[in-house]
Amino acid sequence: MDGPSPNHGDRRGQRPRLIVLHYTGMADAASARARLSDPVAEVSAHWLIHEDGYADMLVSEDRRAWHAGDGSWQGQADVNSRSIGIEIANPGNRPFAARQMDTLENLLGRIMSRWQIGPEGVIAHSDMSPGRKVDPGPRFDWERLARQGLAIWPSDRHGPALPLAECLTRIGYPDVEPAKRLAAFRLRFRPWAHGPETEEDRRIAASLLPA
């Protein structure tokens, strides 16, 4: 493998409190690595998981990688300064390989332990940037991560149905156009749902609220 990416900076007084998961959206890991290491592109991530499951560290976790872009989570912008970015080699139109998911589980466990990040701090790129980003997309297995304590997942789809807007704000979603916010929420928790919000959306969101 080539060396680390030159695309990083100071964390601006912040420490990692989030882990943002992405797919590369490119043909293969080699192409993605080249772009994530290109000074002209001005993008990067801390980790790139190749098709064979190889975990490639591109930026030291104590540095600010340039992976998140515009967006916010829990009312705070500049997600790059307070997050670790993991890119998974996938063009966006296929399931994620078992070897990649195995590696991701192992990597997440170690990162979360290093930086004391709970499962609620593992988010999708689409979560923090509704309407602008859709990765890691509808084929990503969030439920699998949740079973290992590495992400959140609805605990009770038959509980109380609370107002959706309030729930999404408390979970962390940015205050953007309601349709975009609903689409981002569904992309992660109900990826094949369509149409106006439903009682099921409200029940699922309520089950995800922090204690």
Tab-separated table of C-alpha atoms in Angstrom:
chain	number	residue	atom	x	y	z
A	1	MET	CA	0.000	0.000	0.000
A	2	ASP	CA	1.021	3.631	-0.462
A	3	GLY	CA	1.637	5.962	2.461
A	4	PRO	CA	-0.875	7.935	4.521
A	5	SER	CA	-3.036	10.714	3.118
A	6	PRO	CA	-1.677	14.263	3.332
A	7	ASN	CA	-5.220	15.609	3.662
A	8	HIS	CA	-5.703	16.361	7.352
A	9	GLY	CA	-5.371	19.112	9.923
A	10	ASP	CA	-5.687	20.058	13.571
A	11	ARG	CA	-8.842	19.024	15.448
A	12	ARG	CA	-9.456	22.623	16.538
A	13	GLY	CA	-9.615	21.745	20.208
A	14	GLN	CA	-12.120	18.914	19.729
A	15	ARG	CA	-11.836	15.192	20.341
A	16	PRO	CA	-13.611	12.340	18.528
A	17	ARG	CA	-17.168	11.885	19.800
A	18	LEU	CA	-18.659	10.430	16.614
A	19	ILE	CA	-17.781	7.803	14.033
A	20	VAL	CA	-19.177	8.522	10.569
A	21	LEU	CA	-19.610	5.599	8.165
A	22	HIS	CA	-19.389	6.101	4.406
A	23	TYR	CA	-19.284	4.112	1.223
A	24	THR	CA	-16.696	5.256	-1.289
A	25	GLY	CA	-19.056	5.420	-4.262
A	26	MET	CA	-16.180	4.471	-6.552
A	27	ALA	CA	-15.343	1.445	-8.685
A	28	ASP	CA	-12.829	-0.065	-6.263
A	29	ALA	CA	-10.688	0.593	-3.191
A	30	ALA	CA	-7.625	1.499	-5.254
A	31	SER	CA	-9.503	4.323	-6.963
A	32	ALA	CA	-10.910	5.503	-3.662
A	33	ARG	CA	-7.523	5.434	-1.991
A	34	ALA	CA	-6.001	7.502	-4.770
A	35	ARG	CA	-8.676	10.159	-4.373
A	36	LEU	CA	-8.539	10.160	-0.576
A	37	SER	CA	-4.784	10.740	-0.811
A	38	ASP	CA	-4.834	13.368	-3.568
A	39	PRO	CA	-3.976	16.854	-2.235
A	40	VAL	CA	-5.962	18.424	-5.049
A	41	ALA	CA	-9.157	16.563	-4.074
A	42	GLU	CA	-8.957	17.830	-0.472
A	43	VAL	CA	-10.863	14.824	0.891
A	44	SER	CA	-9.729	12.034	3.196
A	45	ALA	CA	-10.827	9.618	5.895
A	46	HIS	CA	-9.140	7.992	8.848
A	47	TRP	CA	-9.791	4.465	7.606
A	48	LEU	CA	-10.550	2.765	4.296
A	49	ILE	CA	-11.831	-0.811	4.357
A	50	HIS	CA	-10.892	-2.614	1.144
A	51	GLU	CA	-12.969	-5.255	-0.636
A	52	ASP	CA	-10.949	-8.061	0.961
A	53	GLY	CA	-11.454	-6.609	4.459
A	54	TYR	CA	-8.060	-4.941	4.742
A	55	ALA	CA	-8.250	-1.928	7.104
A	56	ASP	CA	-6.103	0.839	5.644
A	57	MET	CA	-5.285	3.747	7.985
A	58	LEU	CA	-4.993	6.937	5.948
A	59	VAL	CA	-5.076	9.582	8.687
A	60	SER	CA	-4.123	9.272	12.350
A	61	GLU	CA	-7.197	9.308	14.571
A	62	ASP	CA	-5.894	12.271	16.557
A	63	ARG	CA	-5.937	14.406	13.395
A	64	ARG	CA	-8.892	16.033	11.600
A	65	ALA	CA	-9.658	14.159	8.368
A	66	TRP	CA	-11.816	15.766	5.680
A	67	HIS	CA	-14.623	13.268	5.222
A	68	ALA	CA	-17.878	14.728	6.529
A	69	GLY	CA	-18.355	18.033	4.706
A	70	ASP	CA	-21.389	20.233	5.317
A	71	GLY	CA	-23.832	19.017	7.919
A	72	SER	CA	-24.319	18.724	11.659
A	73	TRP	CA	-25.292	16.307	14.385
A	74	GLN	CA	-26.914	17.045	17.734
A	75	GLY	CA	-26.888	20.742	16.916
A	76	GLN	CA	-23.169	20.967	16.259
A	77	ALA	CA	-21.530	21.649	12.915
A	78	ASP	CA	-17.875	20.985	11.946
A	79	VAL	CA	-18.378	17.248	12.270
A	80	ASN	CA	-14.867	16.666	10.908
A	81	SER	CA	-13.310	18.103	14.054
A	82	ARG	CA	-15.204	15.762	16.373
A	83	SER	CA	-15.435	12.551	14.391
A	84	ILE	CA	-13.561	9.617	12.902
A	85	GLY	CA	-14.427	8.773	9.309
A	86	ILE	CA	-14.504	5.222	7.962
A	87	GLU	CA	-14.857	4.687	4.210
A	88	ILE	CA	-15.955	1.242	3.013
A	89	ALA	CA	-15.074	0.327	-0.571
A	90	ASN	CA	-18.441	-0.026	-2.280
A	91	PRO	CA	-19.826	1.730	-5.371
A	92	GLY	CA	-23.171	2.138	-3.637
A	93	ASN	CA	-25.217	-0.379	-5.607
A	94	ARG	CA	-24.329	-3.688	-3.978
A	95	PRO	CA	-24.321	-5.366	-0.550
A	96	PHE	CA	-21.257	-4.996	1.632
A	97	ALA	CA	-18.942	-8.017	1.647
A	98	ALA	CA	-18.911	-10.201	4.754
A	99	ARG	CA	-15.158	-9.651	5.107
A	100	GLN	CA	-15.705	-5.912	5.134
A	101	MET	CA	-18.383	-6.142	7.808
A	102	ASP	CA	-16.199	-8.433	9.923
A	103	THR	CA	-13.370	-5.912	9.728
A	104	LEU	CA	-15.709	-3.009	10.439
A	105	GLU	CA	-17.038	-4.661	13.600
A	106	ASN	CA	-13.524	-5.240	14.877
A	107	LEU	CA	-12.396	-1.732	13.951
A	108	LEU	CA	-15.425	-0.037	15.471
A	109	GLY	CA	-14.978	-1.900	18.735
A	110	ARG	CA	-11.392	-0.720	19.029
A	111	ILE	CA	-12.134	2.891	18.059
A	112	MET	CA	-15.095	3.117	20.418
A	113	SER	CA	-12.969	1.783	23.263
A	114	ARG	CA	-10.070	4.142	22.491
A	115	TRP	CA	-12.225	7.260	22.430
A	116	GLN	CA	-15.096	6.249	24.764
A	117	ILE	CA	-17.725	6.539	22.028
A	118	GLY	CA	-21.061	4.807	22.641
A	119	PRO	CA	-23.235	3.127	20.006
A	120	GLU	CA	-25.318	6.304	19.653
A	121	GLY	CA	-22.178	8.017	18.350
A	122	VAL	CA	-21.883	5.748	15.293
A	123	ILE	CA	-23.799	7.464	12.494
A	124	ALA	CA	-24.255	7.437	8.741
A	125	HIS	CA	-22.959	10.181	6.493
A	126	SER	CA	-26.594	10.551	5.414
A	127	ASP	CA	-27.673	11.100	9.044
A	128	MET	CA	-25.633	14.266	9.463
A	129	SER	CA	-26.229	15.593	5.947
A	130	PRO	CA	-29.846	14.871	4.906
A	131	GLY	CA	-30.579	15.567	1.271
A	132	ARG	CA	-26.903	15.900	0.389
A	133	LYS	CA	-25.515	12.443	1.157
A	134	VAL	CA	-27.006	8.935	1.047
A	135	ASP	CA	-24.096	6.756	2.168
A	136	PRO	CA	-23.600	4.102	3.401
A	137	GLY	CA	-27.008	3.550	1.830
A	138	PRO	CA	-29.962	1.165	2.080
A	139	ARG	CA	-27.904	-2.040	1.739
A	140	PHE	CA	-25.799	-1.373	4.809
A	141	ASP	CA	-26.557	-3.731	7.722
A	142	TRP	CA	-27.056	-1.439	10.722
A	143	GLU	CA	-28.974	-4.109	12.596
A	144	ARG	CA	-25.935	-6.384	12.513
A	145	LEU	CA	-23.804	-3.665	14.131
A	146	ALA	CA	-26.473	-3.019	16.753
A	147	ARG	CA	-26.501	-6.675	17.782
A	148	GLN	CA	-22.818	-6.230	18.709
A	149	GLY	CA	-23.450	-2.996	20.615
A	150	LEU	CA	-21.809	-0.962	17.848
A	151	ALA	CA	-24.787	1.150	16.734
A	152	ILE	CA	-28.369	1.886	17.708
A	153	TRP	CA	-31.423	0.091	16.329
A	154	PRO	CA	-35.126	0.231	17.209
A	155	SER	CA	-35.749	-1.620	20.439
A	156	ASP	CA	-39.542	-1.595	20.229
A	157	ARG	CA	-41.481	-0.991	17.015
A	158	HIS	CA	-44.777	-1.270	18.929
A	159	GLY	CA	-44.204	1.305	21.659
A	160	PRO	CA	-45.604	4.835	21.898
A	161	ALA	CA	-45.812	6.951	18.745
A	162	LEU	CA	-44.380	10.362	19.663
A	163	PRO	CA	-44.163	13.450	17.410
A	164	LEU	CA	-41.574	12.662	14.761
A	165	ALA	CA	-39.948	16.087	14.445
A	166	GLU	CA	-39.227	16.274	18.165
A	167	CYS	CA	-37.828	12.739	18.211
A	168	LEU	CA	-35.516	13.307	15.261
A	169	THR	CA	-34.140	16.464	16.854
A	170	ARG	CA	-33.465	14.639	20.126
A	171	ILE	CA	-31.756	11.776	18.267
A	172	GLY	CA	-29.462	14.293	16.570
A	173	TYR	CA	-30.771	14.935	13.054
A	174	PRO	CA	-30.131	18.447	11.671
A	175	ASP	CA	-32.954	20.970	11.438
A	176	VAL	CA	-33.508	20.782	7.694
A	177	GLU	CA	-36.553	20.453	5.437
A	178	PRO	CA	-38.862	17.816	6.999
A	179	ALA	CA	-38.996	15.660	3.855
A	180	LYS	CA	-35.204	15.462	3.695
A	181	ARG	CA	-34.968	14.622	7.358
A	182	LEU	CA	-37.593	11.891	7.056
A	183	ALA	CA	-35.753	10.439	4.048
A	184	ALA	CA	-32.460	10.345	5.959
A	185	PHE	CA	-34.091	8.696	8.970
A	186	ARG	CA	-35.772	6.084	6.790
A	187	LEU	CA	-32.617	5.424	4.796
A	188	ARG	CA	-31.097	4.065	7.970
A	189	PHE	CA	-34.028	2.553	9.857
A	190	ARG	CA	-36.737	1.862	7.208
A	191	PRO	CA	-34.785	1.899	3.924
A	192	TRP	CA	-37.597	0.719	1.670
A	193	ALA	CA	-40.363	2.946	3.077
A	194	HIS	CA	-41.939	5.671	0.954
A	195	GLY	CA	-44.573	8.385	1.195
A	196	PRO	CA	-45.619	10.653	4.064
A	197	GLU	CA	-44.559	9.893	7.623
A	198	THR	CA	-46.461	7.108	9.327
A	199	GLU	CA	-47.179	5.899	12.828
A	200	GLU	CA	-44.442	3.306	12.374
A	201	ASP	CA	-41.908	6.093	11.719
A	202	ARG	CA	-43.021	7.771	14.929
A	203	ARG	CA	-42.843	4.560	16.954
A	204	ILE	CA	-39.369	3.690	15.668
A	205	ALA	CA	-38.034	7.186	16.306
A	206	ALA	CA	-39.458	7.192	19.827
A	207	SER	CA	-37.740	3.865	20.587
A	208	LEU	CA	-34.383	5.399	19.645
A	209	LEU	CA	-34.538	8.346	22.039
A	210	PRO	CA	-31.695	8.587	24.539
A	211	ALA	CA	-32.651	7.678	28.064
